C-alpha positions as a printed NumPy array, in Angstrom:
array([[158.019,  94.06 ,  63.341],
       [157.572,  96.096,  60.152],
       [155.116,  93.551,  58.798],
       [153.186,  93.591,  62.085],
       [152.998,  97.397,  62.083],
       [151.768,  97.408,  58.479],
       [149.109,  94.785,  59.254],
       [147.869,  96.712,  62.29 ],
       [148.159, 100.092,  60.5  ],
       [149.771, 101.672,  63.559],
       [150.854, 105.318,  63.303],
       [154.637, 105.672,  63.235],
       [154.847, 109.091,  64.863],
       [152.806, 111.269,  67.292],
       [151.929, 113.786,  64.56 ],
       [150.211, 111.151,  62.481],
       [148.346, 109.8  ,  65.557],
       [147.151, 113.307,  66.399],
       [145.93 , 113.789,  62.848],
       [143.971, 110.549,  63.033],
       [142.338, 111.649,  66.321],
       [141.453, 115.063,  64.87 ],
       [139.951, 113.412,  61.801],
       [137.844, 111.098,  63.964],
       [136.765, 113.989,  66.222],
       [135.785, 116.035,  63.205],
       [133.801, 113.136,  61.803],
       [131.932, 112.649,  65.109],
       [131.245, 116.379,  65.405],
       [129.888, 116.473,  61.868],
       [127.735, 113.435,  62.529],
       [126.387, 114.972,  65.743],
       [125.683, 118.251,  63.937],
       [123.8  , 116.458,  61.179],
       [121.753, 114.522,  63.755],
       [120.832, 117.77 ,  65.543],
       [119.78 , 119.387,  62.277],
       [117.677, 116.358,  61.4  ],
       [116.062, 116.368,  64.862],
       [115.149, 120.066,  64.652],
       [113.839, 119.529,  61.121],
       [111.409, 116.918,  62.431],
       [110.514, 119.08 ,  65.455],
       [110.1  , 122.209,  63.348],
       [106.412, 121.753,  62.391],
       [105.429, 120.916,  65.969],
       [107.382, 123.879,  67.361],
       [105.723, 126.145,  64.783],
       [102.247, 124.938,  65.768],
       [103.074, 125.369,  69.464],
       [104.339, 128.89 ,  68.795],
       [101.189, 129.861,  66.882],
       [ 98.535, 128.184,  69.04 ],
       [100.166, 128.132,  72.494],
       [103.107, 130.482,  73.075],
       [101.711, 133.477,  71.182],
       [ 98.226, 133.271,  72.811],
       [ 99.901, 132.901,  76.204],
       [102.013, 136.018,  75.69 ],
       [ 99.   , 137.865,  74.267],
       [ 96.987, 136.933,  77.357],
       [ 99.693, 138.342,  79.633],
       [ 99.768, 141.513,  77.529],
       [ 95.981, 141.974,  77.601],
       [ 95.803, 141.325,  81.362],
       [ 97.878, 144.483,  81.902],
       [ 95.656, 146.643,  79.683],
       [ 92.064, 147.779,  79.438],
       [ 89.952, 147.495,  76.293],
       [ 87.198, 149.617,  74.765],
       [ 83.66 , 148.302,  74.   ],
       [ 84.891, 146.965,  70.641],
       [ 87.638, 144.887,  72.295],
       [ 90.604, 147.009,  71.21 ],
       [ 93.36 , 147.919,  73.663],
       [ 92.617, 151.313,  75.219],
       [ 95.397, 151.821,  77.759],
       [ 97.872, 150.333,  80.202],
       [ 96.497, 149.688,  83.687],
       [ 99.183, 147.459,  85.226],
       [ 97.907, 145.174,  87.99 ],
       [ 94.511, 146.899,  88.293],
       [ 92.703, 144.055,  86.517],
       [ 94.012, 141.55 ,  89.06 ],
       [ 93.249, 143.737,  92.071],
       [ 89.735, 144.307,  90.714],
       [ 89.159, 140.562,  90.448],
       [ 89.895, 139.842,  94.091],
       [ 87.589, 142.692,  95.128],
       [ 84.81 , 141.405,  92.884],
       [ 82.309, 139.213,  94.813],
       [ 81.18 , 137.539,  91.584],
       [ 84.724, 136.34 ,  90.836],
       [ 85.17 , 135.028,  94.371],
       [ 81.823, 133.244,  94.022],
       [ 83.09 , 131.719,  90.782],
       [ 86.181, 130.408,  92.582],
       [ 83.952, 128.814,  95.209],
       [ 81.65 , 127.253,  92.601],
       [ 84.616, 125.88 ,  90.634],
       [ 86.177, 124.309,  93.729],
       [ 82.846, 122.781,  94.742],
       [ 82.313, 121.457,  91.221],
       [ 85.751, 119.771,  91.325],
       [ 84.979, 118.22 ,  94.725],
       [ 81.659, 116.864,  93.451],
       [ 83.003, 115.368,  90.227],
       [ 86.605, 114.183,  90.721],
       [ 86.365, 111.854,  93.778],
       [ 82.924, 110.567,  92.769],
       [ 83.945, 109.802,  89.205],
       [ 87.179, 108.023,  90.126],
       [ 85.528, 105.999,  92.902],
       [ 82.642, 104.91 ,  90.649],
       [ 84.982, 103.979,  87.797],
       [ 87.197, 102.028,  90.213],
       [ 84.26 , 100.007,  91.545],
       [ 82.954,  99.23 ,  88.059],
       [ 86.424,  98.289,  86.818],
       [ 86.925,  95.936,  89.781],
       [ 83.518,  94.314,  89.273],
       [ 84.125,  93.684,  85.569],
       [ 87.757,  92.594,  85.915],
       [ 87.266,  88.933,  85.074],
       [ 86.612,  86.427,  82.356],
       [ 83.02 ,  85.672,  83.236],
       [ 80.744,  84.946,  80.319],
       [ 78.908,  88.06 ,  79.174],
       [ 81.224,  90.481,  80.994],
       [ 82.231,  92.067,  77.664],
       [ 78.742,  93.52 ,  77.346],
       [ 79.108,  95.383,  80.654],
       [ 82.604,  96.536,  79.725],
       [ 81.248,  97.956,  76.475],
       [ 78.358,  99.695,  78.265],
       [ 80.596, 101.292,  80.895],
       [ 83.07 , 102.473,  78.235],
       [ 80.382, 103.922,  75.963],
       [ 80.358, 107.535,  77.291],
       [ 83.91 , 108.05 ,  76.008],
       [ 82.656, 108.216,  72.401],
       [ 80.244, 111.084,  73.085],
       [ 81.207, 114.723,  72.758],
       [ 80.401, 117.267,  75.429],
       [ 77.646, 118.74 ,  73.272],
       [ 75.949, 115.418,  72.594],
       [ 76.117, 114.335,  76.246],
       [ 74.749, 117.701,  77.392],
       [ 71.777, 117.513,  75.015],
       [ 70.974, 113.971,  76.182],
       [ 70.98 , 115.025,  79.823],
       [ 69.01 , 118.171,  79.043],
       [ 66.122, 115.923,  77.965],
       [ 66.608, 113.701,  81.014],
       [ 66.437, 116.771,  83.28 ],
       [ 63.353, 118.243,  81.579],
       [ 60.904, 119.233,  84.358],
       [ 57.811, 117.658,  82.743],
       [ 59.014, 115.32 ,  79.982],
       [ 62.228, 114.171,  81.619],
       [ 62.819, 110.526,  82.462],
       [ 64.293, 111.283,  85.871],
       [ 61.193, 113.061,  87.133],
       [ 59.037, 110.287,  85.658],
       [ 60.823, 107.693,  87.796],
       [ 60.501, 109.976,  90.809],
       [ 56.739, 110.167,  90.206],
       [ 56.574, 106.359,  90.214],
       [ 58.096, 106.489,  93.695],
       [ 55.575, 109.184,  94.713],
       [ 58.364, 111.774,  95.064],
       [ 57.785, 115.376,  94.027],
       [ 59.505, 116.372,  90.774],
       [ 62.835, 118.172,  91.037],
       [ 63.717, 121.322,  89.111],
       [ 67.12 , 119.959,  88.213],
       [ 68.516, 122.852,  86.163],
       [ 66.313, 125.665,  87.467],
       [ 66.635, 125.326,  91.235],
       [ 69.912, 126.897,  92.517],
       [ 70.176, 124.096,  95.089],
       [ 70.147, 121.399,  92.41 ],
       [ 71.73 , 123.049,  89.373],
       [ 75.385, 122.42 ,  90.267],
       [ 74.589, 118.912,  91.488],
       [ 72.797, 118.174,  88.229],
       [ 75.693, 119.377,  86.1  ],
       [ 78.081, 117.402,  88.304],
       [ 76.082, 114.182,  87.818],
       [ 76.178, 114.671,  84.064],
       [ 79.937, 115.379,  84.172],
       [ 80.641, 112.254,  86.236],
       [ 78.737, 110.149,  83.7  ],
       [ 80.471, 111.844,  80.756],
       [ 83.979, 111.217,  82.181],
       [ 83.157, 107.707,  83.375],
       [ 84.09 , 106.016,  80.101],
       [ 87.648, 107.372,  80.021],
       [ 88.256, 106.726,  83.714],
       [ 86.813, 103.215,  83.472],
       [ 89.036, 102.325,  80.487],
       [ 92.18 , 103.603,  82.221],
       [ 91.466, 101.747,  85.462],
       [ 90.489,  98.562,  83.634],
       [ 93.799,  98.677,  81.778],
       [ 95.604,  99.13 ,  85.084],
       [ 93.836,  96.123,  86.585],
       [ 94.675,  93.957,  83.582],
       [ 98.331,  94.907,  84.022],
       [ 98.45 ,  93.216,  87.436],
       [ 99.842,  89.663,  87.057],
       [ 97.472,  86.775,  87.762],
       [100.076,  85.237,  90.08 ],
       [ 99.44 ,  88.01 ,  92.602],
       [ 95.721,  87.178,  92.724],
       [ 96.439,  83.474,  93.072],
       [ 98.993,  84.008,  95.861],
       [ 96.575,  86.233,  97.772],
       [ 93.76 ,  83.694,  97.497],
       [ 96.066,  80.898,  98.645],
       [ 96.982,  82.993, 101.689],
       [ 93.283,  83.307, 102.495],
       [ 92.669,  86.911, 101.432],
       [ 88.999,  87.746, 100.859],
       [ 87.641,  90.065,  98.138],
       [ 87.711,  93.191, 100.323],
       [ 91.187,  92.472, 101.675],
       [ 92.425,  91.706,  98.163],
       [ 90.966,  94.975,  96.906],
       [ 92.239,  97.174,  99.75 ],
       [ 95.656,  95.659, 100.449],
       [ 96.774,  94.529,  97.   ],
       [ 94.804,  96.115,  94.161],
       [ 94.767,  99.698,  95.444],
       [ 98.553,  99.913,  96.071],
       [ 99.276,  98.369,  92.663],
       [ 96.777, 100.741,  91.039],
       [ 98.162, 103.833,  92.783],
       [100.124, 105.063,  89.696],
       [ 96.954, 104.837,  87.599],
       [ 94.873, 106.539,  90.298],
       [ 97.472, 109.292,  90.607],
       [ 97.373, 109.913,  86.859],
       [ 93.57 , 110.043,  86.883],
       [ 93.514, 112.402,  89.868],
       [ 95.827, 114.902,  88.153],
       [ 94.014, 114.743,  84.808],
       [ 90.54 , 114.875,  86.373],
       [ 91.317, 117.9  ,  88.55 ],
       [ 92.669, 119.791,  85.549],
       [ 89.625, 118.782,  83.491],
       [ 87.173, 119.837,  86.198],
       [ 88.682, 123.321,  86.399],
       [ 88.448, 123.636,  82.607],
       [ 84.827, 122.48 ,  82.234],
       [ 82.816, 124.741,  79.982],
       [ 80.666, 122.94 ,  77.401],
       [ 78.125, 121.366,  79.747],
       [ 77.786, 124.608,  81.723],
       [ 77.188, 126.616,  78.567],
       [ 74.567, 124.225,  77.206],
       [ 72.7  , 123.218,  80.361],
       [ 72.624, 126.285,  82.626],
       [ 74.663, 129.158,  81.113],
       [ 76.075, 129.867,  84.545],
       [ 72.691, 130.14 ,  86.234],
       [ 70.416, 130.106,  88.008],
       [ 71.641, 132.982,  90.197],
       [ 75.284, 132.226,  89.232],
       [ 75.09 , 128.875,  91.041],
       [ 76.962, 127.162,  88.168],
       [ 79.086, 130.108,  87.033],
       [ 82.483, 128.376,  87.043],
       [ 85.682, 130.265,  86.211],
       [ 85.93 , 129.192,  82.578],
       [ 82.38 , 130.299,  81.848],
       [ 83.059, 133.561,  83.662],
       [ 86.117, 134.095,  81.441],
       [ 83.98 , 133.434,  78.362],
       [ 81.326, 135.917,  79.508],
       [ 83.859, 138.59 ,  80.395],
       [ 85.914, 138.336,  77.213],
       [ 83.576, 137.256,  74.409],
       [ 80.233, 138.639,  75.598],
       [ 81.189, 141.829,  77.453],
       [ 84.377, 142.375,  75.364],
       [ 86.449, 143.135,  78.47 ],
       [ 89.48 , 141.22 ,  77.286],
       [ 91.751, 142.693,  79.948],
       [ 89.68 , 141.394,  82.846],
       [ 89.035, 138.109,  81.047],
       [ 92.756, 137.6  ,  80.441],
       [ 93.483, 138.315,  84.096],
       [ 90.94 , 135.655,  85.107],
       [ 92.538, 133.197,  82.673],
       [ 95.966, 133.76 ,  84.215],
       [ 94.558, 133.306,  87.717],
       [ 92.945, 130.049,  86.612],
       [ 96.255, 128.922,  85.084],
       [ 98.05 , 129.702,  88.351],
       [ 95.452, 127.773,  90.389],
       [ 95.72 , 124.689,  88.155],
       [ 99.515, 124.878,  88.192],
       [ 99.654, 125.109,  91.996],
       [ 97.16 , 122.268,  92.43 ],
       [ 99.201, 120.081,  90.082],
       [102.389, 120.818,  92.032],
       [100.618, 120.019,  95.302],
       [ 99.383, 116.723,  93.882],
       [102.881, 115.779,  92.741],
       [104.376, 116.796,  96.081],
       [101.779, 115.083,  98.281],
       [ 99.957, 112.352,  96.365],
       [102.999, 110.987,  94.561],
       [104.527, 110.019,  97.908],
       [101.688, 107.528,  98.327],
       [102.23 , 105.981,  94.895],
       [103.773, 102.501,  94.811],
       [105.595, 101.986,  91.532],
       [106.304,  98.376,  90.628]])
């Protein structure tokens, strides 16, 4: 028995066994502590950048929304909730809310539907299909400024290509960016085209992730193209569509570059979305208190819309 105990290194008394357990516990605690220190060391630079460029501006925005500023932009006094109450009594702000919501309705469903159709049409191994895939993905490489300048020339009332094609069809030219009836539609068309590349790439990736066996089984069962698309592809693509819906809604409420370049909020405030209104209020009129209040209202709207999408749309998502 003594030889067996020595070979197994068994403790001969409870005190020694307790000491071994304490030593092992201390070793595990030290190892866990070192892992936590190493993790925070790697996270440190990211947390510092978030603190400088996200948390501090967010707290500063809350602070400014409760104060008024002088013509030079410096804090003049505490006003509490007056900036927020002023906003909801301001017809221009309410008009901006309406324009922003209409802009989102014009761009989000149209863009996703168009990208879905193009992705379905080019989801194959037909010869020459790569050329179409490249063409439909091309807008993703353009910046907002470049895309806006391109469409500014297309919308030109006399030299623009769009009005030239309308003249070939004996249709009167359209004042795309000058007519209040067409300005928001024109910016929406440009935004749909600009976002098409990203949406097309995401949906094409989702379609390629569907196994070929599912297509073959559906065709064997006699499913036609429309039935295959509606009953099989759409449910399997629902996670991708849900992701695009959330991202596109957030992006539509944050659109600024194309508005600033093409219309500057006009004509007659017909394209004055919330982000451009915030820019005008804060960096043109130097009313940082009112601008910060608008920014917080916009943040609350986006946050609520995202929660609604997760609560309602996610129920219709079919995860594999």
